[in-house]
Amino acid sequence: MTSHHITADQAAGPRGVIVTGGGTGIGRATARAFAEQGDRVLVVGRTPAALDATAEGHDGIRVLAADIAEPDAPDRVVDTALRAFGRIDVLINNAVAHGYRRLADTDRELLDEQWGTNLRAPVLLTRSALGALEAGGGTVVNVSSSGARGERAWPENGLYGAAKAALDFLTRTWAVELAPRGIQVVGIAPGVTDTRSGPRLGMTEQAYDGFLTQLADRTPAGRVGTPDEIAWWICQLTRPEARHATGVVLPVDGGLSLT
Ligand SMILES: NC(=O)c1ccc[n+]([C@@H]2O[C@H](COP(=O)([O-])OP(=O)(O)OC[C@H]3O[C@@H](n4cnc5c(N)ncnc54)[C@H](OP(=O)(O)O)[C@@H]3O)[C@@H](O)[C@H]2O)c1
């Protein structure tokens, strides 16, 4: 496990931020939001071209092509961030494997893919980053989903929802475990957010737009979310003024999960 200590001089400088799944959607918007406020960001994903597109025009963004589900990935990600920035202040567990499937069609391979990326990877990456996060009094942000809140069910998306419900439990648990070490742990639970992820997963643009319209109609606020507004909330949750809110999982969903 990597451990690192920063000096008082460094504490005043730009923060070091890691965003997994930073080549698209909410991860891209979040990486840019941190970079635009002067922080330095390492974006991680499996597609170099997407990571490069995130970094384009943003001097503060570095990229690392890696599959976070691979056994050596957690230490590689942490070591790369420490080499680039000398510190890690914020870790954003955002990458996700999508995989709609009902139980009858679920197999071991899907379980490995879903929980390997959505659950095991955040656990191991956060563990690898603990020493560096402790050195600077850092923050872990687990990106969950408002669809997994409360006593809900999610037909055909059970493995994803179960991973997010588990992540929320870990957010609360780690908040308690790590508070004495000066590490804050929070979650954010977006509602449906227009990241154009549907077409990337094989939906037509028209079908994705239809899905967004249907969900906007079901949302009390009358619209779906944008990646930029989720990114804004993630930035706020990592501000020094927000530190006492450790353990919260903040829904940002226009009220969808309340209906
Ligand atoms: N969009 C929504 O409506 C919505 C709603 C609720 C919650 N969320 C949550 O918000 C987060 C971001 O969602 P999004 O819609 O922005 O997703 P997205 O656009 O599909 O982005 C997911 C990212 O994760 C990366 N990724 C997937 N598997 C990976 C792996 N094994 N190693 C490294 N990177 C990996 C993907 O890049 P590569 O494929 O190139 O690796 C991709 O850039 C997720 O945690 C999601 O569950 C989204």
mmCIF file of C-alpha atoms and ligand atoms in Angstrom:
data_model
loop_
_atom_site.group_PDB
_atom_site.id
_atom_site.type_symbol
_atom_site.label_atom_id
_atom_site.label_comp_id
_atom_site.label_asym_id
_atom_site.label_seq_id
_atom_site.Cartn_x
_atom_site.Cartn_y
_atom_site.Cartn_z
ATOM 1 C CA MET A 1 0.000 0.000 0.000
ATOM 2 C CA THR A 2 1.260 3.473 -0.848
ATOM 3 C CA SER A 3 1.775 6.032 1.900
ATOM 4 C CA HIS A 4 2.745 9.638 1.466
ATOM 5 C CA HIS A 5 3.116 12.740 3.575
ATOM 6 C CA ILE A 6 2.754 16.324 2.405
ATOM 7 C CA THR A 7 4.212 19.477 3.870
ATOM 8 C CA ALA A 8 2.309 22.559 5.064
ATOM 9 C CA ASP A 9 3.430 24.389 1.900
ATOM 10 C CA GLN A 10 1.910 21.709 -0.282
ATOM 11 C CA ALA A 11 -1.341 21.806 1.689
ATOM 12 C CA ALA A 12 -2.053 25.270 0.296
ATOM 13 C CA GLY A 13 -1.392 24.267 -3.321
ATOM 14 C CA PRO A 14 -3.666 22.722 -5.960
ATOM 15 C CA ARG A 15 -5.262 19.473 -4.888
ATOM 16 C CA GLY A 16 -4.589 16.098 -6.492
ATOM 17 C CA VAL A 17 -7.803 14.441 -7.685
ATOM 18 C CA ILE A 18 -8.468 10.991 -9.181
ATOM 19 C CA VAL A 19 -11.591 10.397 -11.304
ATOM 20 C CA THR A 20 -12.273 6.857 -12.494
ATOM 21 C CA GLY A 21 -14.358 6.604 -15.640
ATOM 22 C CA GLY A 22 -13.279 10.116 -16.546
ATOM 23 C CA GLY A 23 -13.384 9.650 -20.316
ATOM 24 C CA THR A 24 -17.135 10.182 -20.653
ATOM 25 C CA GLY A 25 -20.282 11.534 -19.040
ATOM 26 C CA ILE A 26 -20.308 12.549 -15.397
ATOM 27 C CA GLY A 27 -16.634 11.594 -14.958
ATOM 28 C CA ARG A 28 -15.534 13.874 -17.792
ATOM 29 C CA ALA A 29 -17.628 16.796 -16.519
ATOM 30 C CA THR A 30 -16.259 16.240 -13.000
ATOM 31 C CA ALA A 31 -12.617 16.081 -14.104
ATOM 32 C CA ARG A 32 -13.027 19.331 -16.020
ATOM 33 C CA ALA A 33 -14.864 21.040 -13.152
ATOM 34 C CA PHE A 34 -11.990 20.286 -10.761
ATOM 35 C CA ALA A 35 -9.367 21.314 -13.340
ATOM 36 C CA GLU A 36 -11.211 24.575 -14.016
ATOM 37 C CA GLN A 37 -11.039 25.485 -10.335
ATOM 38 C CA GLY A 38 -7.260 24.942 -10.370
ATOM 39 C CA ASP A 39 -6.984 21.363 -9.101
ATOM 40 C CA ARG A 40 -4.917 18.694 -10.818
ATOM 41 C CA VAL A 41 -6.769 15.629 -11.996
ATOM 42 C CA LEU A 42 -5.857 12.101 -13.077
ATOM 43 C CA VAL A 43 -8.590 10.573 -15.247
ATOM 44 C CA VAL A 44 -8.686 6.796 -15.536
ATOM 45 C CA GLY A 45 -10.511 4.636 -18.062
ATOM 46 C CA ARG A 46 -9.897 1.923 -20.634
ATOM 47 C CA THR A 47 -10.184 4.038 -23.805
ATOM 48 C CA PRO A 48 -7.197 6.339 -24.393
ATOM 49 C CA ALA A 49 -8.962 8.469 -27.032
ATOM 50 C CA ALA A 50 -11.831 9.251 -24.650
ATOM 51 C CA LEU A 51 -9.420 10.194 -21.853
ATOM 52 C CA ASP A 52 -7.450 12.433 -24.222
ATOM 53 C CA ALA A 53 -10.685 14.147 -25.277
ATOM 54 C CA THR A 54 -11.450 14.877 -21.610
ATOM 55 C CA ALA A 55 -7.983 16.372 -21.125
ATOM 56 C CA GLU A 56 -8.026 18.463 -24.298
ATOM 57 C CA GLY A 57 -7.695 22.147 -23.443
ATOM 58 C CA HIS A 58 -7.193 21.407 -19.729
ATOM 59 C CA ASP A 59 -3.555 21.610 -18.627
ATOM 60 C CA GLY A 60 -4.389 20.275 -15.175
ATOM 61 C CA ILE A 61 -5.693 16.929 -16.456
ATOM 62 C CA ARG A 62 -3.456 13.845 -16.790
ATOM 63 C CA VAL A 63 -4.654 10.530 -18.191
ATOM 64 C CA LEU A 64 -4.083 6.877 -17.313
ATOM 65 C CA ALA A 65 -5.419 4.098 -19.512
ATOM 66 C CA ALA A 66 -6.246 1.259 -17.132
ATOM 67 C CA ASP A 67 -8.958 -1.278 -16.386
ATOM 68 C CA ILE A 68 -9.751 -0.615 -12.734
ATOM 69 C CA ALA A 69 -10.965 -4.189 -12.305
ATOM 70 C CA GLU A 70 -7.473 -5.580 -12.953
ATOM 71 C CA PRO A 71 -5.571 -6.720 -9.842
ATOM 72 C CA ASP A 72 -2.646 -4.303 -10.269
ATOM 73 C CA ALA A 73 -4.843 -1.289 -11.152
ATOM 74 C CA PRO A 74 -5.432 0.189 -7.678
ATOM 75 C CA ASP A 75 -1.731 0.568 -6.865
ATOM 76 C CA ARG A 76 -0.965 1.719 -10.431
ATOM 77 C CA VAL A 77 -3.609 4.453 -10.236
ATOM 78 C CA VAL A 78 -2.414 5.666 -6.836
ATOM 79 C CA ASP A 79 1.270 5.556 -7.810
ATOM 80 C CA THR A 80 0.581 7.437 -11.053
ATOM 81 C CA ALA A 81 -1.318 10.179 -9.212
ATOM 82 C CA LEU A 82 1.405 10.507 -6.579
ATOM 83 C CA ARG A 83 4.130 10.679 -9.225
ATOM 84 C CA ALA A 84 2.188 13.333 -11.166
ATOM 85 C CA PHE A 85 0.893 15.486 -8.290
ATOM 86 C CA GLY A 86 2.788 14.396 -5.175
ATOM 87 C CA ARG A 87 -0.508 14.079 -3.308
ATOM 88 C CA ILE A 88 -4.048 12.719 -3.448
ATOM 89 C CA ASP A 89 -6.763 14.860 -1.873
ATOM 90 C CA VAL A 90 -9.868 13.562 -3.616
ATOM 91 C CA LEU A 91 -10.706 10.103 -4.951
ATOM 92 C CA ILE A 92 -13.862 9.864 -7.056
ATOM 93 C CA ASN A 93 -15.088 6.302 -7.624
ATOM 94 C CA ASN A 94 -17.201 6.978 -10.692
ATOM 95 C CA ALA A 95 -16.442 4.300 -13.324
ATOM 96 C CA VAL A 96 -19.267 1.914 -14.006
ATOM 97 C CA ALA A 97 -19.993 -1.267 -15.917
ATOM 98 C CA HIS A 98 -23.554 -1.263 -17.245
ATOM 99 C CA GLY A 99 -25.288 -4.582 -17.744
ATOM 100 C CA TYR A 100 -29.060 -4.854 -17.850
ATOM 101 C CA ARG A 101 -30.028 -8.513 -17.388
ATOM 102 C CA ARG A 102 -32.759 -10.388 -15.518
ATOM 103 C CA LEU A 103 -31.814 -13.072 -12.981
ATOM 104 C CA ALA A 104 -32.668 -15.941 -15.339
ATOM 105 C CA ASP A 105 -30.068 -14.630 -17.803
ATOM 106 C CA THR A 106 -27.400 -13.812 -15.228
ATOM 107 C CA ASP A 107 -24.183 -15.782 -15.303
ATOM 108 C CA ARG A 108 -20.846 -15.801 -13.491
ATOM 109 C CA GLU A 109 -19.220 -13.664 -16.193
ATOM 110 C CA LEU A 110 -21.763 -10.854 -15.732
ATOM 111 C CA LEU A 111 -21.354 -11.036 -11.956
ATOM 112 C CA ASP A 112 -17.574 -10.708 -12.285
ATOM 113 C CA GLU A 113 -17.872 -7.780 -14.673
ATOM 114 C CA GLN A 114 -20.563 -5.928 -12.727
ATOM 115 C CA TRP A 115 -19.224 -6.360 -9.234
ATOM 116 C CA GLY A 116 -15.564 -6.350 -10.294
ATOM 117 C CA THR A 117 -15.869 -2.832 -11.694
ATOM 118 C CA ASN A 118 -18.748 -1.425 -9.638
ATOM 119 C CA LEU A 119 -17.848 -2.764 -6.199
ATOM 120 C CA ARG A 120 -14.515 -4.574 -5.871
ATOM 121 C CA ALA A 121 -12.570 -1.886 -7.743
ATOM 122 C CA PRO A 122 -13.781 1.047 -5.575
ATOM 123 C CA VAL A 123 -13.024 -0.980 -2.444
ATOM 124 C CA LEU A 124 -9.476 -1.850 -3.486
ATOM 125 C CA LEU A 125 -8.716 1.555 -4.994
ATOM 126 C CA THR A 126 -9.887 3.363 -1.883
ATOM 127 C CA ARG A 127 -7.814 1.026 0.276
ATOM 128 C CA SER A 128 -4.731 1.703 -1.867
ATOM 129 C CA ALA A 129 -5.259 5.462 -1.576
ATOM 130 C CA LEU A 130 -5.756 5.526 2.210
ATOM 131 C CA GLY A 131 -2.210 6.554 3.127
ATOM 132 C CA ALA A 132 -2.160 9.434 0.658
ATOM 133 C CA LEU A 133 -5.682 10.558 1.573
ATOM 134 C CA GLU A 134 -4.816 10.532 5.264
ATOM 135 C CA ALA A 135 -1.705 12.639 4.701
ATOM 136 C CA GLY A 136 -3.747 15.554 3.340
ATOM 137 C CA GLY A 137 -7.096 15.019 5.085
ATOM 138 C CA GLY A 138 -8.747 13.919 1.865
ATOM 139 C CA THR A 139 -12.206 13.011 0.605
ATOM 140 C CA VAL A 140 -13.574 9.896 -1.074
ATOM 141 C CA VAL A 141 -16.633 10.385 -3.286
ATOM 142 C CA ASN A 142 -18.534 7.244 -4.259
ATOM 143 C CA VAL A 143 -20.830 7.795 -7.225
ATOM 144 C CA SER A 144 -23.989 5.805 -6.594
ATOM 145 C CA SER A 145 -27.437 5.997 -8.180
ATOM 146 C CA SER A 146 -30.727 7.383 -6.927
ATOM 147 C CA GLY A 147 -32.405 4.279 -8.378
ATOM 148 C CA ALA A 148 -30.765 2.175 -5.650
ATOM 149 C CA ARG A 149 -32.069 4.312 -2.753
ATOM 150 C CA GLY A 150 -34.381 3.036 -0.050
ATOM 151 C CA GLU A 151 -36.626 0.017 -0.291
ATOM 152 C CA ARG A 152 -36.729 -0.067 -4.063
ATOM 153 C CA ALA A 153 -36.473 -2.811 -6.643
ATOM 154 C CA TRP A 154 -34.889 -2.506 -10.077
ATOM 155 C CA PRO A 155 -36.094 -5.231 -12.429
ATOM 156 C CA GLU A 156 -33.498 -6.311 -14.995
ATOM 157 C CA ASN A 157 -30.810 -4.178 -13.370
ATOM 158 C CA GLY A 158 -30.435 -5.981 -10.057
ATOM 159 C CA LEU A 159 -26.657 -6.486 -10.077
ATOM 160 C CA TYR A 160 -26.007 -2.814 -10.812
ATOM 161 C CA GLY A 161 -28.527 -1.686 -8.169
ATOM 162 C CA ALA A 162 -27.123 -4.145 -5.630
ATOM 163 C CA ALA A 163 -23.592 -2.832 -6.216
ATOM 164 C CA LYS A 164 -24.787 0.757 -5.711
ATOM 165 C CA ALA A 165 -26.730 -0.143 -2.540
ATOM 166 C CA ALA A 166 -23.588 -1.858 -1.256
ATOM 167 C CA LEU A 167 -21.487 1.172 -2.174
ATOM 168 C CA ASP A 168 -23.822 3.398 -0.133
ATOM 169 C CA PHE A 169 -23.394 1.053 2.821
ATOM 170 C CA LEU A 170 -19.623 1.254 2.387
ATOM 171 C CA THR A 171 -19.804 5.061 2.189
ATOM 172 C CA ARG A 172 -21.444 5.176 5.609
ATOM 173 C CA THR A 173 -19.172 2.515 7.052
ATOM 174 C CA TRP A 174 -15.943 4.059 5.761
ATOM 175 C CA ALA A 175 -17.081 7.487 6.979
ATOM 176 C CA VAL A 176 -17.146 6.087 10.515
ATOM 177 C CA GLU A 177 -13.963 4.029 10.162
ATOM 178 C CA LEU A 178 -11.940 6.787 8.550
ATOM 179 C CA ALA A 179 -13.146 9.907 10.378
ATOM 180 C CA PRO A 180 -10.490 9.412 13.088
ATOM 181 C CA ARG A 181 -7.873 9.379 10.311
ATOM 182 C CA GLY A 182 -9.179 12.716 8.990
ATOM 183 C CA ILE A 183 -10.689 11.240 5.825
ATOM 184 C CA GLN A 184 -14.184 12.269 4.744
ATOM 185 C CA VAL A 185 -16.307 9.799 2.754
ATOM 186 C CA VAL A 186 -19.433 10.854 0.864
ATOM 187 C CA GLY A 187 -21.661 9.552 -1.871
ATOM 188 C CA ILE A 188 -23.669 11.193 -4.597
ATOM 189 C CA ALA A 189 -26.702 9.504 -6.112
ATOM 190 C CA PRO A 190 -27.583 10.986 -9.487
ATOM 191 C CA GLY A 191 -30.977 10.422 -11.017
ATOM 192 C CA VAL A 192 -31.231 9.930 -14.746
ATOM 193 C CA THR A 193 -28.588 12.174 -16.259
ATOM 194 C CA ASP A 194 -28.117 12.888 -19.948
ATOM 195 C CA THR A 195 -24.593 11.562 -20.477
ATOM 196 C CA ARG A 196 -25.386 10.110 -23.929
ATOM 197 C CA SER A 197 -24.449 6.749 -22.401
ATOM 198 C CA GLY A 198 -27.347 4.994 -24.190
ATOM 199 C CA PRO A 199 -25.922 5.354 -27.711
ATOM 200 C CA ARG A 200 -22.488 4.296 -26.410
ATOM 201 C CA LEU A 201 -24.141 1.096 -25.186
ATOM 202 C CA GLY A 202 -25.769 0.386 -28.525
ATOM 203 C CA MET A 203 -29.097 2.259 -28.251
ATOM 204 C CA THR A 204 -30.116 4.480 -31.141
ATOM 205 C CA GLU A 205 -30.027 8.236 -30.452
ATOM 206 C CA GLN A 206 -33.792 8.252 -30.958
ATOM 207 C CA ALA A 207 -34.407 5.452 -28.443
ATOM 208 C CA TYR A 208 -32.151 7.173 -25.879
ATOM 209 C CA ASP A 209 -33.954 10.500 -26.361
ATOM 210 C CA GLY A 210 -37.275 8.659 -25.915
ATOM 211 C CA PHE A 211 -35.984 7.093 -22.683
ATOM 212 C CA LEU A 212 -34.861 10.499 -21.374
ATOM 213 C CA THR A 213 -38.229 12.067 -22.221
ATOM 214 C CA GLN A 214 -40.064 9.256 -20.448
ATOM 215 C CA LEU A 215 -37.899 9.673 -17.324
ATOM 216 C CA ALA A 216 -38.218 13.471 -17.421
ATOM 217 C CA ASP A 217 -41.999 13.021 -17.364
ATOM 218 C CA ARG A 218 -41.705 10.791 -14.271
ATOM 219 C CA THR A 219 -39.383 13.247 -12.487
ATOM 220 C CA PRO A 220 -41.039 15.854 -10.215
ATOM 221 C CA ALA A 221 -38.635 18.522 -11.541
ATOM 222 C CA GLY A 222 -39.828 17.712 -15.069
ATOM 223 C CA ARG A 223 -36.397 17.100 -16.541
ATOM 224 C CA VAL A 224 -33.395 14.795 -16.322
ATOM 225 C CA GLY A 225 -30.050 15.940 -14.912
ATOM 226 C CA THR A 226 -26.934 17.170 -16.675
ATOM 227 C CA PRO A 227 -23.373 15.915 -16.106
ATOM 228 C CA ASP A 228 -22.313 19.465 -15.203
ATOM 229 C CA GLU A 229 -24.767 19.733 -12.315
ATOM 230 C CA ILE A 230 -23.649 16.385 -10.872
ATOM 231 C CA ALA A 231 -20.028 17.573 -11.236
ATOM 232 C CA TRP A 232 -20.893 20.826 -9.418
ATOM 233 C CA TRP A 233 -22.284 18.897 -6.443
ATOM 234 C CA ILE A 234 -19.258 16.603 -6.341
ATOM 235 C CA CYS A 235 -17.004 19.676 -6.197
ATOM 236 C CA GLN A 236 -19.117 21.175 -3.385
ATOM 237 C CA LEU A 237 -18.965 17.952 -1.356
ATOM 238 C CA THR A 238 -15.157 18.126 -1.401
ATOM 239 C CA ARG A 239 -14.944 21.750 -0.229
ATOM 240 C CA PRO A 240 -13.498 22.315 3.253
ATOM 241 C CA GLU A 241 -16.870 23.746 4.372
ATOM 242 C CA ALA A 242 -18.536 20.390 3.573
ATOM 243 C CA ARG A 243 -16.246 18.229 5.710
ATOM 244 C CA HIS A 244 -18.714 17.704 8.547
ATOM 245 C CA ALA A 245 -21.152 16.035 6.151
ATOM 246 C CA THR A 246 -19.190 12.800 6.182
ATOM 247 C CA GLY A 247 -21.216 9.657 5.465
ATOM 248 C CA VAL A 248 -23.982 11.365 3.487
ATOM 249 C CA VAL A 249 -25.191 10.038 0.160
ATOM 250 C CA LEU A 250 -26.681 13.017 -1.615
ATOM 251 C CA PRO A 251 -29.447 12.366 -4.144
ATOM 252 C CA VAL A 252 -29.363 14.782 -7.081
ATOM 253 C CA ASP A 253 -32.324 13.553 -9.065
ATOM 254 C CA GLY A 254 -35.006 16.243 -9.324
ATOM 255 C CA GLY A 255 -37.022 14.335 -6.715
ATOM 256 C CA LEU A 256 -37.342 11.146 -8.790
ATOM 257 C CA SER A 257 -36.473 8.763 -5.957
ATOM 258 C CA LEU A 258 -39.092 10.378 -3.691
ATOM 259 C CA THR A 259 -41.977 9.334 -5.919
HETATM 260 N N1 LIG B 1 -26.033 8.651 -16.391
HETATM 261 C C1 LIG B 1 -26.962 8.382 -15.519
HETATM 262 O O1 LIG B 1 -28.154 8.519 -15.789
HETATM 263 C C2 LIG B 1 -26.584 7.926 -14.134
HETATM 264 C C3 LIG B 1 -27.608 7.797 -13.189
HETATM 265 C C4 LIG B 1 -27.298 7.379 -11.911
HETATM 266 C C5 LIG B 1 -25.990 7.095 -11.582
HETATM 267 N N2 LIG B 1 -25.001 7.218 -12.523
HETATM 268 C C6 LIG B 1 -23.641 6.877 -12.113
HETATM 269 O O2 LIG B 1 -22.767 7.937 -12.456
HETATM 270 C C7 LIG B 1 -21.488 7.406 -12.796
HETATM 271 C C8 LIG B 1 -21.084 7.876 -14.174
HETATM 272 O O3 LIG B 1 -22.113 7.483 -15.073
HETATM 273 P P1 LIG B 1 -22.096 7.917 -16.598
HETATM 274 O O4 LIG B 1 -23.492 7.870 -17.068
HETATM 275 O O5 LIG B 1 -21.299 9.165 -16.759
HETATM 276 O O6 LIG B 1 -21.381 6.639 -17.203
HETATM 277 P P2 LIG B 1 -20.596 6.414 -18.572
HETATM 278 O O7 LIG B 1 -20.671 7.604 -19.453
HETATM 279 O O8 LIG B 1 -21.057 5.095 -19.085
HETATM 280 O O9 LIG B 1 -19.117 6.335 -18.025
HETATM 281 C C9 LIG B 1 -18.619 5.239 -17.377
HETATM 282 C C10 LIG B 1 -17.119 5.333 -17.541
HETATM 283 O O10 LIG B 1 -16.513 4.262 -16.821
HETATM 284 C C11 LIG B 1 -15.441 3.780 -17.588
HETATM 285 N N3 LIG B 1 -15.214 2.395 -17.209
HETATM 286 C C12 LIG B 1 -16.087 1.363 -17.290
HETATM 287 N N4 LIG B 1 -15.508 0.233 -16.869
HETATM 288 C C13 LIG B 1 -14.233 0.557 -16.523
HETATM 289 C C14 LIG B 1 -13.128 -0.196 -16.034
HETATM 290 N N5 LIG B 1 -13.229 -1.506 -15.792
HETATM 291 N N6 LIG B 1 -11.963 0.456 -15.792
HETATM 292 C C15 LIG B 1 -11.851 1.784 -16.021
HETATM 293 N N7 LIG B 1 -12.872 2.544 -16.485
HETATM 294 C C16 LIG B 1 -14.041 1.929 -16.735
HETATM 295 C C17 LIG B 1 -15.901 3.925 -19.042
HETATM 296 O O11 LIG B 1 -14.807 4.097 -19.913
HETATM 297 P P3 LIG B 1 -14.136 2.884 -20.738
HETATM 298 O O12 LIG B 1 -15.274 2.029 -21.226
HETATM 299 O O13 LIG B 1 -13.369 3.578 -21.793
HETATM 300 O O14 LIG B 1 -13.269 2.188 -19.740
HETATM 301 C C18 LIG B 1 -16.686 5.223 -18.983
HETATM 302 O O15 LIG B 1 -15.894 6.344 -19.295
HETATM 303 C C19 LIG B 1 -21.610 5.887 -12.681
HETATM 304 O O16 LIG B 1 -21.125 5.454 -11.430
HETATM 305 C C20 LIG B 1 -23.099 5.654 -12.795
HETATM 306 O O17 LIG B 1 -23.493 4.450 -12.169
HETATM 307 C C21 LIG B 1 -25.274 7.619 -13.785
#
